[in-house]
């Protein structure tokens, strides 16, 4: 760069402008760049399949994503000045249902229809995918229909507290939400077969140097919204919710997650109850609860009617309680989950007792107890626990001493277990 350039930002911009990578480049990672503007050659990389922009402290705008018709993976991380993915203003009326037709087409709203994996991480000022004009008539709010990512299968949104508007993702298979709004998730879940079908025109703007630019610019791919939203969702990580009024229980629209196999709830201080939605997650195989101080594990299973709801989890194989300081003993509803094969209790400092009914688990093969200093002994029924194949007790000082071979007080109750590990 020219030494006469006074601005540090301009020096970064001049340096990267001189790189000029080949137009057939398929993967690009730009990290630690401190220019305000991205290079003019970036939109010319029409063959990009993977794009990562990481730690760009001053960048405020992204290149037009419709310039990357083959883009399958995109990661945006630590862009503190980014407010919108697409910086052009979009007329809010384009998102309204048409009363004359069950199918709508909205042109020039680019949503990267080829995108399969998307990571949005540590974007504190990100507000939305587009800069959408306000819809003046409040009666029109329920008529808003947003476009969808037709191919998106993996989505991670972390530390994006202001993000409330983005394309829906009805076909996602793996979803992580931490320190962000649940509104787009809710909007996706509330889609149904009876709602308006929404079609998006994804115009492909070829570069001016392409010989087929005139024909490509008018081409478009059609992507229809799935009639069964979130029917493919397999893994769900739910962290803290940034909404003003976060839910106290799993919302009813989550009943549509009939294919969900793994649910991981972390650091969610507002969530108190899993019932009654949990009974609808009949495909669930793994449930993990970590640092959810208000989620009182026994409160939604004290009554017989609530316990029956947990009986619906006919496929649950693995259950983990991690750093649940309100967990004193195993919740009563757990007796209803007869398919459980692995139970893990970790870092629960107030966990003091394992109930005698644990020996009734005919399918349980692995029991792990980690960092539970208040747990002093095992139940007397352990000797009848014939299905258990592995018992792991780590960093539970008193309990480890009682289980030591051959003189530990509890050793006679566990000596029949093939794999006993103490630390």
mmCIF file of C-alpha atoms in Angstrom:
data_model
loop_
_atom_site.group_PDB
_atom_site.id
_atom_site.type_symbol
_atom_site.label_atom_id
_atom_site.label_comp_id
_atom_site.label_asym_id
_atom_site.label_seq_id
_atom_site.Cartn_x
_atom_site.Cartn_y
_atom_site.Cartn_z
ATOM 1 C CA UNK A 1 0.000 0.000 0.000
ATOM 2 C CA UNK A 2 0.970 3.628 -0.395
ATOM 3 C CA UNK A 3 2.757 5.138 2.636
ATOM 4 C CA UNK A 4 0.888 8.380 2.010
ATOM 5 C CA UNK A 5 -2.388 6.708 2.961
ATOM 6 C CA UNK A 6 -3.169 7.992 6.456
ATOM 7 C CA UNK A 7 -6.066 5.737 7.453
ATOM 8 C CA UNK A 8 -5.231 2.307 8.839
ATOM 9 C CA UNK A 9 -8.541 1.025 7.413
ATOM 10 C CA UNK A 10 -7.563 2.226 3.950
ATOM 11 C CA UNK A 11 -4.226 0.440 4.178
ATOM 12 C CA UNK A 12 -6.038 -2.831 4.893
ATOM 13 C CA UNK A 13 -8.407 -2.212 1.985
ATOM 14 C CA UNK A 14 -5.584 -1.434 -0.451
ATOM 15 C CA UNK A 15 -3.651 -4.518 0.625
ATOM 16 C CA UNK A 16 -6.499 -6.964 0.143
ATOM 17 C CA UNK A 17 -7.581 -5.304 -3.089
ATOM 18 C CA UNK A 18 -4.285 -6.362 -4.614
ATOM 19 C CA UNK A 19 -4.781 -10.082 -3.954
ATOM 20 C CA UNK A 20 -7.173 -10.791 -6.833
ATOM 21 C CA UNK A 21 -7.726 -14.567 -6.389
ATOM 22 C CA UNK A 22 -8.757 -16.754 -9.307
ATOM 23 C CA UNK A 23 -12.446 -16.466 -10.183
ATOM 24 C CA UNK A 24 -12.863 -20.241 -9.887
ATOM 25 C CA UNK A 25 -11.939 -20.160 -6.188
ATOM 26 C CA UNK A 26 -14.293 -22.447 -4.217
ATOM 27 C CA UNK A 27 -13.351 -21.721 -0.583
ATOM 28 C CA UNK A 28 -12.447 -18.416 1.052
ATOM 29 C CA UNK A 29 -11.664 -17.554 4.694
ATOM 30 C CA UNK A 30 -11.033 -13.923 5.617
ATOM 31 C CA UNK A 31 -9.948 -13.483 9.247
ATOM 32 C CA UNK A 32 -8.678 -10.478 11.186
ATOM 33 C CA UNK A 33 -9.271 -8.023 8.337
ATOM 34 C CA UNK A 34 -9.628 -4.442 9.651
ATOM 35 C CA UNK A 35 -10.888 -2.632 6.585
ATOM 36 C CA UNK A 36 -14.359 -1.079 6.497
ATOM 37 C CA UNK A 37 -15.108 -2.186 2.933
ATOM 38 C CA UNK A 38 -14.605 -5.658 1.543
ATOM 39 C CA UNK A 39 -12.718 -6.035 -1.683
ATOM 40 C CA UNK A 40 -14.343 -5.310 -5.032
ATOM 41 C CA UNK A 41 -13.204 -8.716 -6.325
ATOM 42 C CA UNK A 42 -15.167 -10.662 -3.719
ATOM 43 C CA UNK A 43 -18.528 -10.538 -5.569
ATOM 44 C CA UNK A 44 -16.764 -11.878 -8.681
ATOM 45 C CA UNK A 45 -16.076 -15.240 -7.035
ATOM 46 C CA UNK A 46 -19.223 -16.809 -8.470
ATOM 47 C CA UNK A 47 -18.010 -20.366 -7.857
ATOM 48 C CA UNK A 48 -17.600 -20.020 -4.097
ATOM 49 C CA UNK A 49 -18.938 -23.006 -2.177
ATOM 50 C CA UNK A 50 -17.648 -22.066 1.272
ATOM 51 C CA UNK A 51 -17.262 -18.567 2.724
ATOM 52 C CA UNK A 52 -15.973 -17.677 6.206
ATOM 53 C CA UNK A 53 -15.679 -14.114 7.503
ATOM 54 C CA UNK A 54 -14.201 -14.102 11.002
ATOM 55 C CA UNK A 55 -13.122 -11.285 13.304
ATOM 56 C CA UNK A 56 -13.713 -8.295 11.055
ATOM 57 C CA UNK A 57 -13.972 -5.500 13.653
ATOM 58 C CA UNK A 58 -14.922 -2.650 11.296
ATOM 59 C CA UNK A 59 -16.776 -4.290 8.394
ATOM 60 C CA UNK A 60 -20.364 -3.082 8.084
ATOM 61 C CA UNK A 61 -21.521 -4.643 4.814
ATOM 62 C CA UNK A 62 -21.361 -8.024 3.119
ATOM 63 C CA UNK A 63 -21.152 -8.604 -0.621
ATOM 64 C CA UNK A 64 -24.469 -9.387 -2.349
ATOM 65 C CA UNK A 65 -25.045 -13.053 -1.587
ATOM 66 C CA UNK A 66 -26.926 -13.596 -4.837
ATOM 67 C CA UNK A 67 -23.511 -13.329 -6.509
ATOM 68 C CA UNK A 68 -22.689 -16.762 -5.058
ATOM 69 C CA UNK A 69 -25.254 -19.149 -6.615
ATOM 70 C CA UNK A 70 -23.254 -22.237 -5.541
ATOM 71 C CA UNK A 71 -22.626 -21.202 -1.926
ATOM 72 C CA UNK A 72 -23.314 -24.118 0.439
ATOM 73 C CA UNK A 73 -21.520 -23.118 3.652
ATOM 74 C CA UNK A 74 -21.241 -19.691 5.251
ATOM 75 C CA UNK A 75 -19.802 -18.631 8.600
ATOM 76 C CA UNK A 76 -20.030 -15.089 9.950
ATOM 77 C CA UNK A 77 -18.313 -14.676 13.311
ATOM 78 C CA UNK A 78 -17.217 -11.668 15.391
ATOM 79 C CA UNK A 79 -18.431 -8.892 13.112
ATOM 80 C CA UNK A 80 -19.412 -6.304 15.758
ATOM 81 C CA UNK A 81 -20.523 -3.627 13.271
ATOM 82 C CA UNK A 82 -22.734 -5.777 11.046
ATOM 83 C CA UNK A 83 -26.451 -4.905 11.279
ATOM 84 C CA UNK A 84 -27.924 -6.618 8.202
ATOM 85 C CA UNK A 85 -26.829 -9.461 5.954
ATOM 86 C CA UNK A 86 -28.387 -7.692 2.971
ATOM 87 C CA UNK A 87 -28.084 -3.941 3.367
ATOM 88 C CA UNK A 88 -30.618 -2.930 0.722
ATOM 89 C CA UNK A 89 -33.996 -1.691 1.921
ATOM 90 C CA UNK A 90 -36.855 -4.129 1.312
ATOM 91 C CA UNK A 91 -40.450 -2.972 1.104
ATOM 92 C CA UNK A 92 -42.326 -4.643 3.987
ATOM 93 C CA UNK A 93 -45.403 -5.087 1.783
ATOM 94 C CA UNK A 94 -43.514 -7.771 -0.150
ATOM 95 C CA UNK A 95 -43.922 -10.045 2.863
ATOM 96 C CA UNK A 96 -47.734 -9.817 2.937
ATOM 97 C CA UNK A 97 -50.036 -12.622 1.841
ATOM 98 C CA UNK A 98 -52.012 -12.155 -1.339
ATOM 99 C CA UNK A 99 -55.736 -12.589 -0.782
ATOM 100 C CA UNK A 100 -56.290 -13.557 -4.402
ATOM 101 C CA UNK A 101 -53.818 -16.442 -4.564
ATOM 102 C CA UNK A 102 -52.548 -19.233 -2.340
ATOM 103 C CA UNK A 103 -49.100 -18.907 -3.899
ATOM 104 C CA UNK A 104 -46.920 -15.834 -3.761
ATOM 105 C CA UNK A 105 -43.785 -14.954 -5.640
ATOM 106 C CA UNK A 106 -41.465 -12.294 -4.359
ATOM 107 C CA UNK A 107 -38.718 -11.291 -6.725
ATOM 108 C CA UNK A 108 -35.356 -9.786 -5.890
ATOM 109 C CA UNK A 109 -35.369 -11.005 -2.256
ATOM 110 C CA UNK A 110 -32.161 -13.003 -2.228
ATOM 111 C CA UNK A 111 -31.913 -15.763 0.357
ATOM 112 C CA UNK A 112 -29.036 -17.910 -0.941
ATOM 113 C CA UNK A 113 -31.198 -20.854 -1.948
ATOM 114 C CA UNK A 114 -28.183 -23.183 -2.288
ATOM 115 C CA UNK A 115 -27.080 -22.647 1.321
ATOM 116 C CA UNK A 116 -26.855 -25.862 3.378
ATOM 117 C CA UNK A 117 -24.853 -24.796 6.462
ATOM 118 C CA UNK A 118 -25.019 -21.400 8.154
ATOM 119 C CA UNK A 119 -23.219 -20.130 11.276
ATOM 120 C CA UNK A 120 -23.985 -16.717 12.761
ATOM 121 C CA UNK A 121 -21.826 -16.195 15.842
ATOM 122 C CA UNK A 122 -21.030 -13.200 18.046
ATOM 123 C CA UNK A 123 -22.824 -10.600 15.960
ATOM 124 C CA UNK A 124 -24.080 -8.241 18.697
ATOM 125 C CA UNK A 125 -25.606 -5.648 16.344
ATOM 126 C CA UNK A 126 -27.158 -7.989 13.772
ATOM 127 C CA UNK A 127 -30.864 -7.154 13.535
ATOM 128 C CA UNK A 128 -32.069 -9.025 10.481
ATOM 129 C CA UNK A 129 -31.396 -10.541 7.108
ATOM 130 C CA UNK A 130 -32.822 -7.471 5.365
ATOM 131 C CA UNK A 131 -33.448 -3.868 6.246
ATOM 132 C CA UNK A 132 -37.238 -4.118 6.044
ATOM 133 C CA UNK A 133 -39.500 -1.078 5.965
ATOM 134 C CA UNK A 134 -42.099 -1.005 8.726
ATOM 135 C CA UNK A 135 -45.590 -2.275 7.957
ATOM 136 C CA UNK A 136 -47.820 0.573 8.999
ATOM 137 C CA UNK A 137 -51.099 -1.311 9.415
ATOM 138 C CA UNK A 138 -51.034 -3.392 12.626
ATOM 139 C CA UNK A 139 -53.767 -5.616 11.172
ATOM 140 C CA UNK A 140 -51.262 -6.791 8.582
ATOM 141 C CA UNK A 141 -48.868 -8.342 11.110
ATOM 142 C CA UNK A 142 -50.591 -11.752 10.995
ATOM 143 C CA UNK A 143 -50.413 -11.697 7.214
ATOM 144 C CA UNK A 144 -46.628 -11.563 7.059
ATOM 145 C CA UNK A 145 -45.036 -14.533 5.292
ATOM 146 C CA UNK A 146 -41.262 -14.704 5.228
ATOM 147 C CA UNK A 147 -39.156 -16.484 2.589
ATOM 148 C CA UNK A 148 -37.371 -19.719 3.464
ATOM 149 C CA UNK A 149 -34.021 -21.412 3.029
ATOM 150 C CA UNK A 150 -35.045 -24.455 0.964
ATOM 151 C CA UNK A 151 -31.823 -26.474 1.418
ATOM 152 C CA UNK A 152 -30.533 -25.353 4.819
ATOM 153 C CA UNK A 153 -29.823 -28.409 6.986
ATOM 154 C CA UNK A 154 -27.509 -27.011 9.713
ATOM 155 C CA UNK A 155 -28.009 -23.669 11.441
ATOM 156 C CA UNK A 156 -26.094 -22.180 14.376
ATOM 157 C CA UNK A 157 -27.009 -18.812 15.884
ATOM 158 C CA UNK A 158 -24.972 -17.754 18.905
ATOM 159 C CA UNK A 159 -24.716 -14.410 20.659
ATOM 160 C CA UNK A 160 -26.956 -12.530 18.230
ATOM 161 C CA UNK A 161 -29.303 -10.916 20.784
ATOM 162 C CA UNK A 162 -30.926 -8.453 18.364
ATOM 163 C CA UNK A 163 -31.617 -10.887 15.509
ATOM 164 C CA UNK A 164 -35.399 -11.174 15.141
ATOM 165 C CA UNK A 165 -35.962 -11.307 11.376
ATOM 166 C CA UNK A 166 -34.459 -13.791 8.952
ATOM 167 C CA UNK A 167 -35.579 -16.340 6.369
ATOM 168 C CA UNK A 168 -37.312 -19.365 7.828
ATOM 169 C CA UNK A 169 -35.657 -22.780 7.862
ATOM 170 C CA UNK A 170 -38.333 -25.506 7.649
ATOM 171 C CA UNK A 171 -35.952 -28.244 6.450
ATOM 172 C CA UNK A 172 -33.188 -27.788 9.012
ATOM 173 C CA UNK A 173 -31.866 -30.988 10.614
ATOM 174 C CA UNK A 174 -29.469 -29.595 13.221
ATOM 175 C CA UNK A 175 -30.210 -26.343 15.054
ATOM 176 C CA UNK A 176 -28.292 -24.426 17.743
ATOM 177 C CA UNK A 177 -29.727 -21.307 19.392
ATOM 178 C CA UNK A 178 -27.749 -19.554 22.148
ATOM 179 C CA UNK A 179 -28.102 -15.957 23.338
ATOM 180 C CA UNK A 180 -30.514 -15.121 20.556
ATOM 181 C CA UNK A 181 -34.213 -14.612 19.963
ATOM 182 C CA UNK A 182 -36.508 -17.612 19.495
ATOM 183 C CA UNK A 183 -38.808 -15.597 17.218
ATOM 184 C CA UNK A 184 -37.495 -16.940 13.860
ATOM 185 C CA UNK A 185 -37.630 -20.449 15.354
ATOM 186 C CA UNK A 186 -41.228 -19.854 16.400
ATOM 187 C CA UNK A 187 -42.164 -18.399 13.009
ATOM 188 C CA UNK A 188 -40.746 -21.487 11.322
ATOM 189 C CA UNK A 189 -42.521 -23.856 13.697
ATOM 190 C CA UNK A 190 -45.873 -22.148 13.200
ATOM 191 C CA UNK A 191 -45.808 -22.741 9.455
ATOM 192 C CA UNK A 192 -48.347 -25.403 8.467
ATOM 193 C CA UNK A 193 -49.793 -27.117 5.432
ATOM 194 C CA UNK A 194 -52.705 -24.684 5.532
ATOM 195 C CA UNK A 195 -50.586 -21.552 5.301
ATOM 196 C CA UNK A 196 -49.863 -19.723 2.107
ATOM 197 C CA UNK A 197 -47.255 -21.410 -0.058
ATOM 198 C CA UNK A 198 -44.387 -19.003 -0.542
ATOM 199 C CA UNK A 199 -42.155 -19.081 -3.606
ATOM 200 C CA UNK A 200 -38.971 -17.109 -3.901
ATOM 201 C CA UNK A 201 -37.290 -16.075 -7.107
ATOM 202 C CA UNK A 202 -33.550 -16.315 -6.680
ATOM 203 C CA UNK A 203 -32.151 -14.242 -9.523
ATOM 204 C CA UNK A 204 -28.611 -15.170 -10.530
ATOM 205 C CA UNK A 205 -26.604 -12.144 -11.532
ATOM 206 C CA UNK A 206 -23.583 -13.276 -13.479
ATOM 207 C CA UNK A 207 -20.488 -11.148 -13.731
ATOM 208 C CA UNK A 208 -20.192 -8.775 -16.639
ATOM 209 C CA UNK A 209 -17.261 -10.771 -17.980
ATOM 210 C CA UNK A 210 -19.394 -13.883 -18.418
ATOM 211 C CA UNK A 211 -20.519 -14.571 -21.951
ATOM 212 C CA UNK A 212 -23.881 -15.766 -20.694
ATOM 213 C CA UNK A 213 -24.611 -12.781 -18.490
ATOM 214 C CA UNK A 214 -27.730 -11.736 -20.355
ATOM 215 C CA UNK A 215 -29.408 -15.121 -20.023
ATOM 216 C CA UNK A 216 -28.183 -15.796 -16.485
ATOM 217 C CA UNK A 217 -29.467 -12.557 -15.077
ATOM 218 C CA UNK A 218 -33.030 -13.510 -15.894
ATOM 219 C CA UNK A 219 -32.754 -17.085 -14.721
ATOM 220 C CA UNK A 220 -34.179 -18.095 -11.362
ATOM 221 C CA UNK A 221 -34.610 -21.152 -9.207
ATOM 222 C CA UNK A 222 -37.902 -21.807 -7.482
ATOM 223 C CA UNK A 223 -37.963 -22.977 -3.876
ATOM 224 C CA UNK A 224 -41.250 -23.830 -2.209
ATOM 225 C CA UNK A 225 -41.640 -23.873 1.541
ATOM 226 C CA UNK A 226 -42.041 -27.312 3.063
ATOM 227 C CA UNK A 227 -45.601 -28.148 4.125
ATOM 228 C CA UNK A 228 -44.254 -29.895 7.253
ATOM 229 C CA UNK A 229 -42.038 -27.353 9.024
ATOM 230 C CA UNK A 230 -39.153 -28.711 11.092
ATOM 231 C CA UNK A 231 -40.202 -32.281 10.327
ATOM 232 C CA UNK A 232 -36.539 -33.109 9.631
ATOM 233 C CA UNK A 233 -35.104 -31.528 12.785
ATOM 234 C CA UNK A 234 -32.941 -34.180 14.422
ATOM 235 C CA UNK A 235 -30.733 -32.296 16.922
ATOM 236 C CA UNK A 236 -31.686 -29.161 18.876
ATOM 237 C CA UNK A 237 -29.436 -27.128 21.206
ATOM 238 C CA UNK A 238 -31.317 -24.472 23.174
ATOM 239 C CA UNK A 239 -29.261 -21.958 25.138
ATOM 240 C CA UNK A 240 -30.235 -18.662 26.769
ATOM 241 C CA UNK A 241 -33.095 -16.836 25.057
ATOM 242 C CA UNK A 242 -32.604 -13.099 24.447
ATOM 243 C CA UNK A 243 -36.314 -12.278 24.042
ATOM 244 C CA UNK A 244 -37.792 -9.685 26.408
ATOM 245 C CA UNK A 245 -40.311 -12.244 27.710
ATOM 246 C CA UNK A 246 -38.596 -15.631 27.409
ATOM 247 C CA UNK A 247 -40.867 -18.684 27.788
ATOM 248 C CA UNK A 248 -41.153 -20.494 31.136
ATOM 249 C CA UNK A 249 -41.979 -23.780 29.423
ATOM 250 C CA UNK A 250 -41.349 -25.359 26.070
ATOM 251 C CA UNK A 251 -43.816 -23.564 23.725
ATOM 252 C CA UNK A 252 -46.711 -25.531 22.236
ATOM 253 C CA UNK A 253 -45.526 -25.066 18.657
ATOM 254 C CA UNK A 254 -42.558 -27.299 19.498
ATOM 255 C CA UNK A 255 -44.972 -30.245 19.409
ATOM 256 C CA UNK A 256 -44.280 -30.374 15.681
ATOM 257 C CA UNK A 257 -40.739 -31.660 16.343
ATOM 258 C CA UNK A 258 -41.794 -35.250 15.885
ATOM 259 C CA UNK A 259 -38.421 -36.369 14.449
ATOM 260 C CA UNK A 260 -36.260 -34.789 17.159
ATOM 261 C CA UNK A 261 -33.731 -37.291 18.523
ATOM 262 C CA UNK A 262 -31.483 -35.104 20.690
ATOM 263 C CA UNK A 263 -32.507 -32.154 22.861
ATOM 264 C CA UNK A 264 -29.815 -30.204 24.745
ATOM 265 C CA UNK A 265 -30.966 -27.340 27.000
ATOM 266 C CA UNK A 266 -28.175 -25.178 28.448
ATOM 267 C CA UNK A 267 -27.906 -22.096 30.676
ATOM 268 C CA UNK A 268 -31.579 -21.251 30.323
ATOM 269 C CA UNK A 269 -32.469 -19.548 33.601
ATOM 270 C CA UNK A 270 -36.063 -18.707 32.638
ATOM 271 C CA UNK A 271 -37.206 -22.177 31.572
ATOM 272 C CA UNK A 272 -39.107 -23.927 34.380
ATOM 273 C CA UNK A 273 -41.089 -26.759 32.784
ATOM 274 C CA UNK A 274 -40.711 -29.298 30.000
ATOM 275 C CA UNK A 275 -44.257 -30.661 30.240
ATOM 276 C CA UNK A 276 -46.616 -30.968 28.480
ATOM 277 C CA UNK A 277 -44.687 -30.512 25.202
ATOM 278 C CA UNK A 278 -42.151 -33.197 26.109
ATOM 279 C CA UNK A 279 -44.771 -35.934 25.668
ATOM 280 C CA UNK A 280 -45.036 -35.101 21.959
ATOM 281 C CA UNK A 281 -41.327 -35.625 21.298
ATOM 282 C CA UNK A 282 -41.789 -39.355 20.878
ATOM 283 C CA UNK A 283 -38.644 -39.822 18.748
ATOM 284 C CA UNK A 284 -36.396 -38.306 21.428
ATOM 285 C CA UNK A 285 -33.396 -40.502 22.245
ATOM 286 C CA UNK A 286 -31.118 -38.113 24.171
ATOM 287 C CA UNK A 287 -32.023 -35.394 26.683
ATOM 288 C CA UNK A 288 -29.393 -33.178 28.297
ATOM 289 C CA UNK A 289 -30.124 -30.444 30.851
ATOM 290 C CA UNK A 290 -27.269 -28.152 31.927
ATOM 291 C CA UNK A 291 -27.253 -25.135 34.233
ATOM 292 C CA UNK A 292 -30.982 -24.413 34.058
ATOM 293 C CA UNK A 293 -31.488 -23.081 37.565
ATOM 294 C CA UNK A 294 -35.259 -22.611 37.298
ATOM 295 C CA UNK A 295 -35.904 -25.928 35.612
ATOM 296 C CA UNK A 296 -36.991 -27.891 38.661
ATOM 297 C CA UNK A 297 -36.723 -31.461 37.484
ATOM 298 C CA UNK A 298 -39.330 -32.833 39.905
ATOM 299 C CA UNK A 299 -41.914 -30.053 39.551
ATOM 300 C CA UNK A 300 -43.391 -31.341 36.269
ATOM 301 C CA UNK A 301 -43.522 -34.944 37.380
ATOM 302 C CA UNK A 302 -44.987 -34.932 40.907
ATOM 303 C CA UNK A 303 -48.498 -35.900 39.898
ATOM 304 C CA UNK A 304 -49.543 -39.153 38.275
ATOM 305 C CA UNK A 305 -50.910 -37.317 35.241
ATOM 306 C CA UNK A 306 -47.585 -35.535 34.662
ATOM 307 C CA UNK A 307 -45.619 -38.756 35.050
ATOM 308 C CA UNK A 308 -47.716 -40.412 32.364
ATOM 309 C CA UNK A 309 -46.573 -37.697 29.958
ATOM 310 C CA UNK A 310 -42.996 -38.871 30.362
ATOM 311 C CA UNK A 311 -44.113 -42.427 29.674
ATOM 312 C CA UNK A 312 -44.657 -41.304 26.072
ATOM 313 C CA UNK A 313 -40.875 -41.058 25.606
ATOM 314 C CA UNK A 314 -40.644 -44.610 24.336
ATOM 315 C CA UNK A 315 -37.283 -44.039 22.603
ATOM 316 C CA UNK A 316 -35.337 -42.130 25.272
ATOM 317 C CA UNK A 317 -31.971 -43.858 25.723
ATOM 318 C CA UNK A 318 -29.688 -41.276 27.345
ATOM 319 C CA UNK A 319 -30.356 -38.679 30.059
ATOM 320 C CA UNK A 320 -27.856 -36.164 31.481
ATOM 321 C CA UNK A 321 -28.155 -33.684 34.349
ATOM 322 C CA UNK A 322 -25.165 -31.299 34.344
ATOM 323 C CA UNK A 323 -24.561 -28.590 36.956
ATOM 324 C CA UNK A 324 -28.167 -28.692 38.147
ATOM 325 C CA UNK A 325 -27.778 -27.356 41.668
ATOM 326 C CA UNK A 326 -31.499 -27.810 42.392
ATOM 327 C CA UNK A 327 -31.265 -31.554 41.757
ATOM 328 C CA UNK A 328 -31.305 -33.347 45.123
ATOM 329 C CA UNK A 329 -32.408 -36.776 43.942
ATOM 330 C CA UNK A 330 -33.615 -38.362 40.727
ATOM 331 C CA UNK A 331 -37.061 -37.036 39.726
ATOM 332 C CA UNK A 332 -40.064 -39.319 40.206
ATOM 333 C CA UNK A 333 -41.091 -39.092 36.552
ATOM 334 C CA UNK A 334 -37.905 -40.910 35.606
ATOM 335 C CA UNK A 335 -39.492 -44.179 36.748
ATOM 336 C CA UNK A 336 -41.793 -43.948 33.740
ATOM 337 C CA UNK A 337 -38.941 -43.899 31.219
ATOM 338 C CA UNK A 338 -38.410 -47.633 30.935
ATOM 339 C CA UNK A 339 -36.175 -47.510 27.846
ATOM 340 C CA UNK A 340 -33.311 -45.582 29.472
ATOM 341 C CA UNK A 341 -29.869 -47.118 28.848
ATOM 342 C CA UNK A 342 -27.479 -44.398 30.077
ATOM 343 C CA UNK A 343 -27.841 -41.982 33.010
ATOM 344 C CA UNK A 344 -25.268 -39.283 33.753
ATOM 345 C CA UNK A 345 -25.236 -36.875 36.733
ATOM 346 C CA UNK A 346 -22.381 -34.356 36.616
ATOM 347 C CA UNK A 347 -21.495 -31.392 38.814
ATOM 348 C CA UNK A 348 -24.720 -31.468 40.837
ATOM 349 C CA UNK A 349 -23.331 -30.364 44.192
ATOM 350 C CA UNK A 350 -26.598 -30.823 46.107
ATOM 351 C CA UNK A 351 -27.357 -34.274 44.726
ATOM 352 C CA UNK A 352 -27.558 -36.402 47.874
ATOM 353 C CA UNK A 353 -29.466 -39.608 47.126
ATOM 354 C CA UNK A 354 -30.248 -42.185 44.481
ATOM 355 C CA UNK A 355 -33.710 -43.721 45.086
ATOM 356 C CA UNK A 356 -34.113 -47.475 45.548
ATOM 357 C CA UNK A 357 -36.387 -47.726 42.518
ATOM 358 C CA UNK A 358 -33.396 -47.271 40.203
ATOM 359 C CA UNK A 359 -32.886 -51.057 40.272
ATOM 360 C CA UNK A 360 -36.201 -51.382 38.391
ATOM 361 C CA UNK A 361 -34.541 -50.073 35.220
ATOM 362 C CA UNK A 362 -34.185 -53.271 33.264
ATOM 363 C CA UNK A 363 -32.569 -51.463 30.296
ATOM 364 C CA UNK A 364 -30.080 -49.221 32.125
ATOM 365 C CA UNK A 365 -26.528 -50.294 31.270
ATOM 366 C CA UNK A 366 -24.421 -47.268 32.234
ATOM 367 C CA UNK A 367 -24.546 -45.031 35.319
ATOM 368 C CA UNK A 368 -22.091 -42.113 35.639
ATOM 369 C CA UNK A 369 -21.753 -39.980 38.767
ATOM 370 C CA UNK A 370 -19.264 -37.111 38.416
ATOM 371 C CA UNK A 371 -18.469 -34.308 40.860
ATOM 372 C CA UNK A 372 -21.377 -34.892 43.244
ATOM 373 C CA UNK A 373 -19.672 -34.341 46.633
ATOM 374 C CA UNK A 374 -22.914 -34.538 48.619
ATOM 375 C CA UNK A 375 -23.631 -38.076 47.437
ATOM 376 C CA UNK A 376 -22.369 -40.231 50.300
ATOM 377 C CA UNK A 377 -23.684 -43.721 49.503
ATOM 378 C CA UNK A 378 -25.478 -45.941 46.993
ATOM 379 C CA UNK A 379 -28.982 -47.331 47.582
ATOM 380 C CA UNK A 380 -29.323 -50.759 49.186
ATOM 381 C CA UNK A 381 -31.010 -52.043 46.040
ATOM 382 C CA UNK A 382 -27.820 -51.842 43.945
ATOM 383 C CA UNK A 383 -27.086 -55.534 44.452
ATOM 384 C CA UNK A 384 -30.287 -56.320 42.550
ATOM 385 C CA UNK A 385 -29.349 -53.992 39.693
ATOM 386 C CA UNK A 386 -28.484 -56.791 37.277
ATOM 387 C CA UNK A 387 -28.765 -54.886 33.987
ATOM 388 C CA UNK A 388 -26.000 -52.401 34.864
ATOM 389 C CA UNK A 389 -22.788 -53.022 32.930
ATOM 390 C CA UNK A 390 -20.771 -49.881 33.771
ATOM 391 C CA UNK A 391 -20.600 -47.757 36.922
ATOM 392 C CA UNK A 392 -18.387 -44.665 36.806
ATOM 393 C CA UNK A 393 -17.851 -42.605 39.979
ATOM 394 C CA UNK A 394 -15.444 -39.687 39.625
ATOM 395 C CA UNK A 395 -14.694 -36.908 42.120
ATOM 396 C CA UNK A 396 -17.275 -37.988 44.704
ATOM 397 C CA UNK A 397 -14.790 -38.410 47.590
ATOM 398 C CA UNK A 398 -16.926 -40.120 50.236
ATOM 399 C CA UNK A 399 -18.731 -42.352 47.755
ATOM 400 C CA UNK A 400 -15.503 -43.422 46.053
ATOM 401 C CA UNK A 401 -14.081 -44.477 49.397
ATOM 402 C CA UNK A 402 -17.180 -46.549 50.200
ATOM 403 C CA UNK A 403 -17.000 -48.296 46.823
ATOM 404 C CA UNK A 404 -13.304 -49.205 46.953
ATOM 405 C CA UNK A 405 -12.451 -52.846 46.356
ATOM 406 C CA UNK A 406 -12.430 -54.988 48.493
ATOM 407 C CA UNK A 407 -13.112 -53.300 51.840
ATOM 408 C CA UNK A 408 -15.423 -50.440 50.858
ATOM 409 C CA UNK A 409 -18.742 -50.491 52.644
ATOM 410 C CA UNK A 410 -20.705 -50.371 49.366
ATOM 411 C CA UNK A 411 -18.415 -52.713 47.417
ATOM 412 C CA UNK A 412 -20.522 -55.867 48.086
ATOM 413 C CA UNK A 413 -23.480 -54.148 46.389
ATOM 414 C CA UNK A 414 -21.596 -53.350 43.182
ATOM 415 C CA UNK A 415 -19.108 -56.199 42.812
ATOM 416 C CA UNK A 416 -21.384 -57.920 40.278
ATOM 417 C CA UNK A 417 -21.045 -54.989 37.834
ATOM 418 C CA UNK A 418 -18.534 -55.879 35.055
ATOM 419 C CA UNK A 419 -17.018 -52.391 34.683
ATOM 420 C CA UNK A 420 -16.526 -50.282 37.809
ATOM 421 C CA UNK A 421 -14.312 -47.178 37.516
ATOM 422 C CA UNK A 422 -13.487 -45.016 40.531
ATOM 423 C CA UNK A 423 -11.440 -41.830 40.599
#
